[in-house]
PDB file of C-alpha atoms and ligand atoms in Angstrom:
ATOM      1  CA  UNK A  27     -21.943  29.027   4.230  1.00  0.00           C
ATOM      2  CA  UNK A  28     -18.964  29.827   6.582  1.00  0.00           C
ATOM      3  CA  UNK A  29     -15.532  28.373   4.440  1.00  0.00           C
ATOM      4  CA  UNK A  30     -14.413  27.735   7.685  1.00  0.00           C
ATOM      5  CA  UNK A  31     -17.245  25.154   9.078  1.00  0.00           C
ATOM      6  CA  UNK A  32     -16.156  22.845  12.238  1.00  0.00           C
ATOM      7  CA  UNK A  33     -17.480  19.063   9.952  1.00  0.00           C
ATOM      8  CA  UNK A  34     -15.434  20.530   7.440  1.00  0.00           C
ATOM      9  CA  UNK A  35     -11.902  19.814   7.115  1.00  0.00           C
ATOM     10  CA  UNK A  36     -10.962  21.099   3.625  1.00  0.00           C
ATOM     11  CA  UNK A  37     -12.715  23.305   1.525  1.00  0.00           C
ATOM     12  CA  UNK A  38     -11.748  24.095  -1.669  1.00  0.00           C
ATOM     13  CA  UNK A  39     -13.773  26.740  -3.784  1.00  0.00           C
ATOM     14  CA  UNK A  40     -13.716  27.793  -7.198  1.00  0.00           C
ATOM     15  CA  UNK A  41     -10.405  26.586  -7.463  1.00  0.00           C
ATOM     16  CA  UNK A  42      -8.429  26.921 -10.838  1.00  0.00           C
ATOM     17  CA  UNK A  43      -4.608  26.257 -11.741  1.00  0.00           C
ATOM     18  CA  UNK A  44      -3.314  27.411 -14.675  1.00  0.00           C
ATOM     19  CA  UNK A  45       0.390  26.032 -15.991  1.00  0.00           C
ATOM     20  CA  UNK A  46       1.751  27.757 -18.600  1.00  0.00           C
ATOM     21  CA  UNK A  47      -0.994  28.039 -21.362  1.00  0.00           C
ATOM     22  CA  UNK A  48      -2.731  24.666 -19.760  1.00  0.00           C
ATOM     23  CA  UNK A  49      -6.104  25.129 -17.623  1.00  0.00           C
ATOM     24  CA  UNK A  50      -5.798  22.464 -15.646  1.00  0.00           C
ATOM     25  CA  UNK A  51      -8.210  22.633 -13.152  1.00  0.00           C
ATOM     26  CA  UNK A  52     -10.867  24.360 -13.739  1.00  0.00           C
ATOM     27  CA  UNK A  53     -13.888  25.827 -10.992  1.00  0.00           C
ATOM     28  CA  UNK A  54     -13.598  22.989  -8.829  1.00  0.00           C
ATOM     29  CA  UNK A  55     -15.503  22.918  -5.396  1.00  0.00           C
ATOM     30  CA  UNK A  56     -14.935  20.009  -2.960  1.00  0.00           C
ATOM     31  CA  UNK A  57     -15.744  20.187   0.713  1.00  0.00           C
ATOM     32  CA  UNK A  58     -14.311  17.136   2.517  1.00  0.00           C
ATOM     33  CA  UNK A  59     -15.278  16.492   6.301  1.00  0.00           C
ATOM     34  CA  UNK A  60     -13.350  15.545   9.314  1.00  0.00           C
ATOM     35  CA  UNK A  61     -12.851  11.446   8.879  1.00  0.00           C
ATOM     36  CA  UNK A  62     -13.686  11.106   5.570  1.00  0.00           C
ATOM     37  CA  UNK A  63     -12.039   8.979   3.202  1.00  0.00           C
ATOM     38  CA  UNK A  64     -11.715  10.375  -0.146  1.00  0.00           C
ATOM     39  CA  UNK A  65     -10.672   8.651  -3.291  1.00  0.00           C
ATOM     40  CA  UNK A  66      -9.276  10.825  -6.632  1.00  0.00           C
ATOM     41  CA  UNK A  67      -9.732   8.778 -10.120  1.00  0.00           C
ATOM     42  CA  UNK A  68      -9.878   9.425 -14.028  1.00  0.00           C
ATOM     43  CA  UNK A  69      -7.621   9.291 -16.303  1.00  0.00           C
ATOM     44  CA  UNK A  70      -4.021  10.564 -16.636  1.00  0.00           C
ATOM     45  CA  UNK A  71      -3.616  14.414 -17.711  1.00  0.00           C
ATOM     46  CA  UNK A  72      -6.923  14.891 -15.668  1.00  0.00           C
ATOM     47  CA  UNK A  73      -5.620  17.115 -13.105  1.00  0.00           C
ATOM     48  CA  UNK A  74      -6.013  14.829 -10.025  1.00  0.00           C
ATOM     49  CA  UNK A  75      -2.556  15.420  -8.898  1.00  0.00           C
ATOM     50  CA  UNK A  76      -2.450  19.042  -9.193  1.00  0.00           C
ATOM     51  CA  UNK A  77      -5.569  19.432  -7.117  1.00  0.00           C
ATOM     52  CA  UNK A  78      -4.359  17.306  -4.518  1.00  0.00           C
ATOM     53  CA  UNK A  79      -0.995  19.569  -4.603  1.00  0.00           C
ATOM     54  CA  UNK A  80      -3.221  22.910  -4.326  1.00  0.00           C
ATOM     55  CA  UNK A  81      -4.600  21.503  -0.855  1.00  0.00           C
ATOM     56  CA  UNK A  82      -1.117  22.305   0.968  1.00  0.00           C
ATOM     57  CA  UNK A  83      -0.096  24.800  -1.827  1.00  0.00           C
ATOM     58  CA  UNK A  84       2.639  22.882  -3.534  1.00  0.00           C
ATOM     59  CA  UNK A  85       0.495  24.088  -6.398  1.00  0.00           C
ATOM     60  CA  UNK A  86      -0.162  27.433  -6.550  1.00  0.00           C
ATOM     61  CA  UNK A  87      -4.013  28.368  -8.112  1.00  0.00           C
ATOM     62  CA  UNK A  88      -5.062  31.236 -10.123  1.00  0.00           C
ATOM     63  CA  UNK A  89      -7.985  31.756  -8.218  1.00  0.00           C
ATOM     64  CA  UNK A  90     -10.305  30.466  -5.806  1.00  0.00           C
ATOM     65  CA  UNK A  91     -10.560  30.137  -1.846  1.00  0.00           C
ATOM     66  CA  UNK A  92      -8.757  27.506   0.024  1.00  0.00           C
ATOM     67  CA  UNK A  93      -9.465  26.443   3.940  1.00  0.00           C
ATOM     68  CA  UNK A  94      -8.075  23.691   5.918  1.00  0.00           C
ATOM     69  CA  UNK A  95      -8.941  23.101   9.558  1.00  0.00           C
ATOM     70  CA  UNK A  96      -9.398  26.122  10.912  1.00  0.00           C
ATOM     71  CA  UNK A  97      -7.205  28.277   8.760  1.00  0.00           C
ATOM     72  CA  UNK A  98      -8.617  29.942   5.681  1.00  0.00           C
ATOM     73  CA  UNK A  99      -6.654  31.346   2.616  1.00  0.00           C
ATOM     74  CA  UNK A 100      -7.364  33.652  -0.581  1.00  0.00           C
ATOM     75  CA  UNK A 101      -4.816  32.027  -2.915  1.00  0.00           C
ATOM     76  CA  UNK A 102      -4.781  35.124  -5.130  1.00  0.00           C
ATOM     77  CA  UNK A 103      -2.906  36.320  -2.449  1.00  0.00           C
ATOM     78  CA  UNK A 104       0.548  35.547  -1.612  1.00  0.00           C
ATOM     79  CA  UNK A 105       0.899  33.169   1.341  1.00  0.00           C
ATOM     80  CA  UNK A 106       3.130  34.793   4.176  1.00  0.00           C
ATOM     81  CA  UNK A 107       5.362  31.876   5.332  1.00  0.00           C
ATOM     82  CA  UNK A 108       3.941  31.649   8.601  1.00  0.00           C
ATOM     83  CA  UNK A 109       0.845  30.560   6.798  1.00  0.00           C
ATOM     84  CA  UNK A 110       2.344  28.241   4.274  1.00  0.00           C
ATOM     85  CA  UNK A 111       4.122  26.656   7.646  1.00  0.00           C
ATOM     86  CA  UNK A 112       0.245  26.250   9.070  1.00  0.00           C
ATOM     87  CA  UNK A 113      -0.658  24.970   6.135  1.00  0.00           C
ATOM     88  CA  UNK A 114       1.987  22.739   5.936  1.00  0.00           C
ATOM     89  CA  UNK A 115       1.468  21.686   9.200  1.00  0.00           C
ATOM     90  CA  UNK A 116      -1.929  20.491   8.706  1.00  0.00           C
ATOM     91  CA  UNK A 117      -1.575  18.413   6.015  1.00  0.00           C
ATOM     92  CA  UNK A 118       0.661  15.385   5.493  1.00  0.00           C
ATOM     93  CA  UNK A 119       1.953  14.723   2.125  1.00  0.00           C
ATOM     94  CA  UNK A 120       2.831  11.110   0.663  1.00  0.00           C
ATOM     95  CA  UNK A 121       3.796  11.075  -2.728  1.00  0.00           C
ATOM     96  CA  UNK A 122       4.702   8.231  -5.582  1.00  0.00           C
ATOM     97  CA  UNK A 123       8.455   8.281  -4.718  1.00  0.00           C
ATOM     98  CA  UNK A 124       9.526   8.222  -0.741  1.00  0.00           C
ATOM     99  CA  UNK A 125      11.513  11.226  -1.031  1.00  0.00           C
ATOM    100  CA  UNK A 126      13.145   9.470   2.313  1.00  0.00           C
ATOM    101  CA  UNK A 127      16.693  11.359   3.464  1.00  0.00           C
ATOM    102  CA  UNK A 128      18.981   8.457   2.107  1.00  0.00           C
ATOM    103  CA  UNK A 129      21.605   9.133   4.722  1.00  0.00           C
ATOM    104  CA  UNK A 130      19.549   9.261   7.534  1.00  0.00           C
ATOM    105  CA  UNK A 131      18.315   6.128   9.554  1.00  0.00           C
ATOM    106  CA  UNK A 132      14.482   5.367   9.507  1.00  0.00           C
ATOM    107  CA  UNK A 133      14.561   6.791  12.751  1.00  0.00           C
ATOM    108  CA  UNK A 134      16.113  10.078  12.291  1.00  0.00           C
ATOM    109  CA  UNK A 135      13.911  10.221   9.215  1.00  0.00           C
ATOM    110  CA  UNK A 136      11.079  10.558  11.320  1.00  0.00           C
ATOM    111  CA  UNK A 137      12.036  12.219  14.446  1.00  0.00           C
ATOM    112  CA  UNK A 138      14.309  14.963  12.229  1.00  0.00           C
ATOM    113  CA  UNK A 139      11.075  16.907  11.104  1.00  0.00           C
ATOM    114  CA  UNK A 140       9.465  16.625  14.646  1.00  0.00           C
ATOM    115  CA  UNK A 141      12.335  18.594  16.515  1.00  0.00           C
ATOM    116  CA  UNK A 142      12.298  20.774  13.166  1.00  0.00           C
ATOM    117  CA  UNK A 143       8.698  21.607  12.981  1.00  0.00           C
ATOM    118  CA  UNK A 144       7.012  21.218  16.477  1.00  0.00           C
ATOM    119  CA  UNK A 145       9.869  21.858  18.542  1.00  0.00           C
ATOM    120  CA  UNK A 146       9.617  18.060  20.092  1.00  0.00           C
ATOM    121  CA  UNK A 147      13.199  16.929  22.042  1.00  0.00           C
ATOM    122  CA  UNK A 148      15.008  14.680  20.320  1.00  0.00           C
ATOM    123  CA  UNK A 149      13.429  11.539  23.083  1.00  0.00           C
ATOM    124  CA  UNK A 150       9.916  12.874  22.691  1.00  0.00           C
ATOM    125  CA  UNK A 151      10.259  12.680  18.886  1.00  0.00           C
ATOM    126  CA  UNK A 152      12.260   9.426  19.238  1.00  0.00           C
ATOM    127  CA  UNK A 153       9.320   7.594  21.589  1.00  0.00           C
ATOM    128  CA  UNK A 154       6.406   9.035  18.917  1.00  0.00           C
ATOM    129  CA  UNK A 155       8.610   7.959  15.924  1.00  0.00           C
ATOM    130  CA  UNK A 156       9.019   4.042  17.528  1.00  0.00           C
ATOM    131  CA  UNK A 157       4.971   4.290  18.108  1.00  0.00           C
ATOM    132  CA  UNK A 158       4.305   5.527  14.331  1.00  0.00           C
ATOM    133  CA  UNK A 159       7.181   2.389  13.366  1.00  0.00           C
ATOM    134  CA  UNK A 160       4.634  -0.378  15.015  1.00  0.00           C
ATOM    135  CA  UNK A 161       1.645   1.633  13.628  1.00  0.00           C
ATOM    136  CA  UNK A 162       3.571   0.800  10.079  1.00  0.00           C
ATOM    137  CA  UNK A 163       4.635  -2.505  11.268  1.00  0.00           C
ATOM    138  CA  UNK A 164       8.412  -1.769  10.936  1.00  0.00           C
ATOM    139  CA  UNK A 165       9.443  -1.480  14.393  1.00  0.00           C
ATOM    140  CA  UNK A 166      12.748  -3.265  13.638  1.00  0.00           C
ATOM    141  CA  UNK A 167      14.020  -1.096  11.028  1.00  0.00           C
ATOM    142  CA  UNK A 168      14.551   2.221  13.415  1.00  0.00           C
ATOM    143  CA  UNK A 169      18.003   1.999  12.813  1.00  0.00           C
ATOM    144  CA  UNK A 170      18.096   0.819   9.100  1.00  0.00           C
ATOM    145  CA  UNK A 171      18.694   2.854   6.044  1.00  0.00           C
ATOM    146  CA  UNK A 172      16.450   3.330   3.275  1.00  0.00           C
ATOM    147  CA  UNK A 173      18.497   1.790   0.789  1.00  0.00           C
ATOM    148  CA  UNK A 174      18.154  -1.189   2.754  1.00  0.00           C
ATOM    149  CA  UNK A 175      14.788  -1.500   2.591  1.00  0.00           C
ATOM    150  CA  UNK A 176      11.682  -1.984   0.069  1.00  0.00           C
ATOM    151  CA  UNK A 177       9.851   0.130  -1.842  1.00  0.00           C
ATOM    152  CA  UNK A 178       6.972  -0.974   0.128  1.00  0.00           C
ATOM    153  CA  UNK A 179       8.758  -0.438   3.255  1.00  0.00           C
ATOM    154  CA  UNK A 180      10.100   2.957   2.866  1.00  0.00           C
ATOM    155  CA  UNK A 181       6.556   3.950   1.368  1.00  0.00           C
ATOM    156  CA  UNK A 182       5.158   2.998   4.980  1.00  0.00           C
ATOM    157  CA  UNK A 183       8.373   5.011   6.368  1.00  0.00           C
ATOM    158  CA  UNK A 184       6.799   8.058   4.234  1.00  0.00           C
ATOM    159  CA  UNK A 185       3.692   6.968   5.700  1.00  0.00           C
ATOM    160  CA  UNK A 186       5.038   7.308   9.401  1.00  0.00           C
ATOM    161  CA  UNK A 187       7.008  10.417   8.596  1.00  0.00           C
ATOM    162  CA  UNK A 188       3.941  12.309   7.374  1.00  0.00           C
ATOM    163  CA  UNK A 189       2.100  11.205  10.051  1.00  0.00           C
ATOM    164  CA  UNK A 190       4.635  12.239  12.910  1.00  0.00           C
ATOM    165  CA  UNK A 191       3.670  16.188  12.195  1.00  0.00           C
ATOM    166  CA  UNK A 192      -0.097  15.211  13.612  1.00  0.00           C
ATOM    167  CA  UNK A 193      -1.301  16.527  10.736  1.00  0.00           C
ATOM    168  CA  UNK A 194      -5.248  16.863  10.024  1.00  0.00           C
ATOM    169  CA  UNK A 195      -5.470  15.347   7.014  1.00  0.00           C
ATOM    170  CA  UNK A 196      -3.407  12.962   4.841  1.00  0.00           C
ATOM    171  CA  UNK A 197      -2.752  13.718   1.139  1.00  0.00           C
ATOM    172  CA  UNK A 198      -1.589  10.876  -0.867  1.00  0.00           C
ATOM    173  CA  UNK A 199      -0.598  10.813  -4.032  1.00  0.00           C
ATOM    174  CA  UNK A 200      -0.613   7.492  -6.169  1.00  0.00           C
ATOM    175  CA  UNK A 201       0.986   5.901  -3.250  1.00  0.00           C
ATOM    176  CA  UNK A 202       1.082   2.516  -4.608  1.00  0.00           C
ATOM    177  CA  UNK A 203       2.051   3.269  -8.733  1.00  0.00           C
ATOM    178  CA  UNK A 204       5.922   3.373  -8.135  1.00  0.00           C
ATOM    179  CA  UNK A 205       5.450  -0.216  -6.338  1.00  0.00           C
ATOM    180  CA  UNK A 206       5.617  -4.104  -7.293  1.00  0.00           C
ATOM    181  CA  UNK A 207       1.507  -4.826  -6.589  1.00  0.00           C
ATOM    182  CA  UNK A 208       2.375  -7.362  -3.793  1.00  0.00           C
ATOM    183  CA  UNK A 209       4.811  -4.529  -2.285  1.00  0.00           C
ATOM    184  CA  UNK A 210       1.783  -2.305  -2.908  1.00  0.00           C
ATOM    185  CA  UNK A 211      -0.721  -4.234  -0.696  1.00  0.00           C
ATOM    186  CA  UNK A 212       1.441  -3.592   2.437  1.00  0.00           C
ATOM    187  CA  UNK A 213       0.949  -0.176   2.162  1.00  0.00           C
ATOM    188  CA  UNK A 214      -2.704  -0.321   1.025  1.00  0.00           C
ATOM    189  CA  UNK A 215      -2.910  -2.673   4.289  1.00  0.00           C
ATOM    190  CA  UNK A 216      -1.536   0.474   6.618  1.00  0.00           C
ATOM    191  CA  UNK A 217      -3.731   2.626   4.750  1.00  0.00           C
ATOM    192  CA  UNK A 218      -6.821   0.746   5.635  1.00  0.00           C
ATOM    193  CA  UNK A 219      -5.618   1.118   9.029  1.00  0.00           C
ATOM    194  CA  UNK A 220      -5.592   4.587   9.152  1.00  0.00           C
ATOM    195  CA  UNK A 221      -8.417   4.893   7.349  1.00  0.00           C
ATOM    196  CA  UNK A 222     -10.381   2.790  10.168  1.00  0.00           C
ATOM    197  CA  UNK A 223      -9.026   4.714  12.813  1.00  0.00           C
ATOM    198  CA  UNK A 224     -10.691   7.428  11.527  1.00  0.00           C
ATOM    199  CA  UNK A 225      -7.874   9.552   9.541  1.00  0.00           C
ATOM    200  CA  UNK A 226      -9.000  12.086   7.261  1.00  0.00           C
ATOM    201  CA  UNK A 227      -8.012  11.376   3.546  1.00  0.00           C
ATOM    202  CA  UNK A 228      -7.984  12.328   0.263  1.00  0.00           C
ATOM    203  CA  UNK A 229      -6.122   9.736  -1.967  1.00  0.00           C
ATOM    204  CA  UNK A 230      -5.287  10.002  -6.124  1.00  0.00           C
ATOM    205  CA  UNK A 231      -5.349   6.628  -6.776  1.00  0.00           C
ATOM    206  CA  UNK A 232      -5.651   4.235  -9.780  1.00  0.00           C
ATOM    207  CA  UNK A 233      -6.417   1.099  -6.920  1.00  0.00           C
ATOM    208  CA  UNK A 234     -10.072   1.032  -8.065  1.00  0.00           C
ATOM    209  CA  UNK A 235     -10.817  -1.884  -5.682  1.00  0.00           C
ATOM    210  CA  UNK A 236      -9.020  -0.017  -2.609  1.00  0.00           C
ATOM    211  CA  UNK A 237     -11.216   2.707  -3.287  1.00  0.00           C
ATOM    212  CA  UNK A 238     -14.076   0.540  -3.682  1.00  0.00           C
ATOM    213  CA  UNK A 239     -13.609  -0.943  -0.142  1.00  0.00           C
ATOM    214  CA  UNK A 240     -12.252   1.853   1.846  1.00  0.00           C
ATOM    215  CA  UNK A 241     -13.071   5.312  -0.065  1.00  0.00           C
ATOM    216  CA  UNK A 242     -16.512   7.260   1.504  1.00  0.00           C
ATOM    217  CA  UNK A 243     -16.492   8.834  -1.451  1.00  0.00           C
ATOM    218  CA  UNK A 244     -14.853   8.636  -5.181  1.00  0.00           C
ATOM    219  CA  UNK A 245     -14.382  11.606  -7.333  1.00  0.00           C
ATOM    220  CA  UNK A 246     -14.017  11.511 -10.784  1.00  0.00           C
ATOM    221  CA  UNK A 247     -11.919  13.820 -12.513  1.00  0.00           C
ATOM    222  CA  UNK A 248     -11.793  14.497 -16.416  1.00  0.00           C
ATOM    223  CA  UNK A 249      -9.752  17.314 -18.023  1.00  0.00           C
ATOM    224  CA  UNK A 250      -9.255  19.459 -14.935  1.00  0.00           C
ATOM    225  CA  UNK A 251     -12.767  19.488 -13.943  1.00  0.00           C
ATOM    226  CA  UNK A 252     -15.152  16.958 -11.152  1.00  0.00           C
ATOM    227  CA  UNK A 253     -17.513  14.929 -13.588  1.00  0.00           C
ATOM    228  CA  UNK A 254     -18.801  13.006 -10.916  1.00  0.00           C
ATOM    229  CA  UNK A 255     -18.763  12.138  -7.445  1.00  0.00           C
ATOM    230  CA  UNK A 256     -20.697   9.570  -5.282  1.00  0.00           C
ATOM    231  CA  UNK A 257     -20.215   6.840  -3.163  1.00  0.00           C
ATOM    232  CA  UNK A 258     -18.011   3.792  -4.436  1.00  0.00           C
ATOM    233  CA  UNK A 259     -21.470   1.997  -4.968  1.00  0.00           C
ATOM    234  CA  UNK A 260     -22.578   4.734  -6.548  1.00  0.00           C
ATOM    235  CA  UNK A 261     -19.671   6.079  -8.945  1.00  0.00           C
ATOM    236  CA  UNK A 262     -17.450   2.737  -9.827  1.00  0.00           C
ATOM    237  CA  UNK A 263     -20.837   0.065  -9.943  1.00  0.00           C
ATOM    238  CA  UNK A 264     -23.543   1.996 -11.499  1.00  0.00           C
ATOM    239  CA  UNK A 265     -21.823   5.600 -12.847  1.00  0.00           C
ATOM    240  CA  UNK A 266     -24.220   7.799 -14.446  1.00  0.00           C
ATOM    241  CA  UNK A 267     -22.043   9.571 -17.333  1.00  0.00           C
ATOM    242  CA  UNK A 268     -20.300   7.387 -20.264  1.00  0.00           C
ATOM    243  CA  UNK A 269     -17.132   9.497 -19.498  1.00  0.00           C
ATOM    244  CA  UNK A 270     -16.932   7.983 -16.184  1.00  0.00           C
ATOM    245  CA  UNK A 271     -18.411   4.218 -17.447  1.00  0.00           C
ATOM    246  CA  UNK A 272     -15.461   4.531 -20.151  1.00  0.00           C
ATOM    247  CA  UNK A 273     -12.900   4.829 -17.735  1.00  0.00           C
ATOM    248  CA  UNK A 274     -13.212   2.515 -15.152  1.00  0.00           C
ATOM    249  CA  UNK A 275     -14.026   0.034 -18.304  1.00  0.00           C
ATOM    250  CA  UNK A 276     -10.688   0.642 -19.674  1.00  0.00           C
ATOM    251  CA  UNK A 277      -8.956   0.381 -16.122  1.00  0.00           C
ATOM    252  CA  UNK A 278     -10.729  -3.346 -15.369  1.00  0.00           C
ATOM    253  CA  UNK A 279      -9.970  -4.396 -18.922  1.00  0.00           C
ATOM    254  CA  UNK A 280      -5.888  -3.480 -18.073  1.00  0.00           C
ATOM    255  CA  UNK A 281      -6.218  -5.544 -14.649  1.00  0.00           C
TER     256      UNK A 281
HETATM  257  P1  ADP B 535      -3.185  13.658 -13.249  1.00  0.00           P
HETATM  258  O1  ADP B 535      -2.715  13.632 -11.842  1.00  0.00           O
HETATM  259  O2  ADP B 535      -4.682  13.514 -13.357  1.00  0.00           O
HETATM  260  O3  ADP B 535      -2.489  12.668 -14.147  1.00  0.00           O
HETATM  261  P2  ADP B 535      -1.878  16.223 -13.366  1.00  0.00           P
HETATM  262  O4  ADP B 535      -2.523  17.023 -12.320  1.00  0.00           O
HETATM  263  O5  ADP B 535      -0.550  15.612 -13.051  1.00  0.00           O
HETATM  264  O6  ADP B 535      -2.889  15.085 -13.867  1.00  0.00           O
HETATM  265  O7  ADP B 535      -1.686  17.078 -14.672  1.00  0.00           O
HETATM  266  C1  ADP B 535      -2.756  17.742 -15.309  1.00  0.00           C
HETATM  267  C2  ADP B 535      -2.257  18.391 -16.549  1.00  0.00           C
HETATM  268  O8  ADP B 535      -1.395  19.469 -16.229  1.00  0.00           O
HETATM  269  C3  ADP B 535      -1.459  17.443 -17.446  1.00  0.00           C
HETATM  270  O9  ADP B 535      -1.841  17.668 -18.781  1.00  0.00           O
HETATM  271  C4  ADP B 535      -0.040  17.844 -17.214  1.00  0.00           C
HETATM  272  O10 ADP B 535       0.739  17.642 -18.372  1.00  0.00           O
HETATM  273  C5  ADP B 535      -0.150  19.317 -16.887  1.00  0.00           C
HETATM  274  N1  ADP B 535       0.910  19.725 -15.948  1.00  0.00           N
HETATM  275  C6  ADP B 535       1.147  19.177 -14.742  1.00  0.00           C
HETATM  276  N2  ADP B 535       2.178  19.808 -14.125  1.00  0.00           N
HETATM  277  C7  ADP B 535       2.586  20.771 -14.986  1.00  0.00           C
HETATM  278  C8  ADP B 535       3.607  21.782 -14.956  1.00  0.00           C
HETATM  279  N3  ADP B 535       4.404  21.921 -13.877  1.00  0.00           N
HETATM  280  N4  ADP B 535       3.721  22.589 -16.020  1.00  0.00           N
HETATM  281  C9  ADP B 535       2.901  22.469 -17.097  1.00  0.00           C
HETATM  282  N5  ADP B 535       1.923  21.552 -17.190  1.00  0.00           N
HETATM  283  C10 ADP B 535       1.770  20.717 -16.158  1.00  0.00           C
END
């Protein structure tokens, strides 16, 4: 098979990451296609995060072959930065903390990388950023800070950020942890949305009910490897290895 393949939007093969003297992922394959909705669980120390981090090479793997839309990459190799900037490009990134620009306004936030990146004039970026504010519900906060908002608020500013680059896929990564659970639910709520609209993405995520009801597909990761991998009906209600019934035991007996 072709690693670049049009119903494919990431393909990851053979993938390993190595920290100093810690495998920690190990051989993984995982081809995701264009609106699907993935969701990353297991335990901590599993490696969920640093696989998700490989896909837009914040990670950097040992070995393996990496493509994302229609851009392909031996990661053995060292990534020119015109690729790294494609790569980039295609993938939006939302991690545990905002990582918003605290002196910026929400608005600048999300136009700044938009005349940065794709070259947009400042009123092009400006009418897409007050679009991606509704999307998020927070059209009345253009011209706040993020101090003066909630964690749940500047998560969906992160949100609207990320998604101003057009990317092809959305990485998130426990988007919801850092987060009061009823501050949490608004940004599960804009996930959904994007989800339904047909948004590709892969999500790390210890929200075992939001995966339930919005993932395609749940992947289970144990010590840097993919134990198992089905559909939510498949993987959280009837699992088929005691690693994976263990876990998800232990996470409903903590909620
Ligand atoms: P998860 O997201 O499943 O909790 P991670 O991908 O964050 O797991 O981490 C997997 C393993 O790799 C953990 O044991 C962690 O301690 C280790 N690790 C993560 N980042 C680094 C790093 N920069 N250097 C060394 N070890 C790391």
């Amino acid at each position: 098979m072709r690693l670049t393949d049009p119903d494919y939007i990431v393909r990851l093969k053979d993938i390993n990451v190595r920290y100093t003297g810690f495998h920690a992922v190990k051989d993984v394959d995982l081809d995701i296609k264009r609106g699907e909705v993935i969701a990353i669980v297991g335990p901590s120390g599993a490696g969920k995060s640093t696989l998700l981090r490989t896909i837009n090479m914040l990670e950097t793997p040992h070995s393996g072959e990496l493509s994302v839309g229609d851009f392909r990459f031996d990661v053995s190799k060292t990534l020119t930065a015109a690729d790294l900037l494609k790569l980039r490009r295609a993938t939006g990134m939302v991690f545990q903390s905002f990582n918003l620009f605290p002196h910026m306004t929400v608005e600048r936030n999300i136009s700044l990388p938009q005349m940065r990146v794709l070259g947009r004039s400042k009123a092009e970026a400006n009418a897409r950023t007050a679009q991606l504010l509704d999307r998020v519900k927070l059209a009345d906060k253009a011209h706040s800070y993020p101090s003066r908002l909630s964690g749940g608020q500047q998560q969906r500013i992160a949100i609207a950020r990320a998604l101003a680059l057009d990317p092809q896929v959305m990485l998130f990564d426990e988007p919801t942890s850092a987060l009061d659970p009823e501050l949490g639910l608004e940004v599960l709520a804009v996930m959904r949305e994007l989800a339904r609209d047909g948004m590709t993405m892969i999500v790390v995520t210890h929200e075992i009910a939001f995966a339930a009801e919005v993932a395609d597909r749940v992947i289970v990761m144990a010590n840097g490897a993919i134990i198992e991998q089905g559909t939510p009906d498949e993987v959280i209600r009837n699992p088929s290895s005691e690693r994976t019934r263990q876990f998800f035991r232990a996470i409903l007996d903590r909620q």
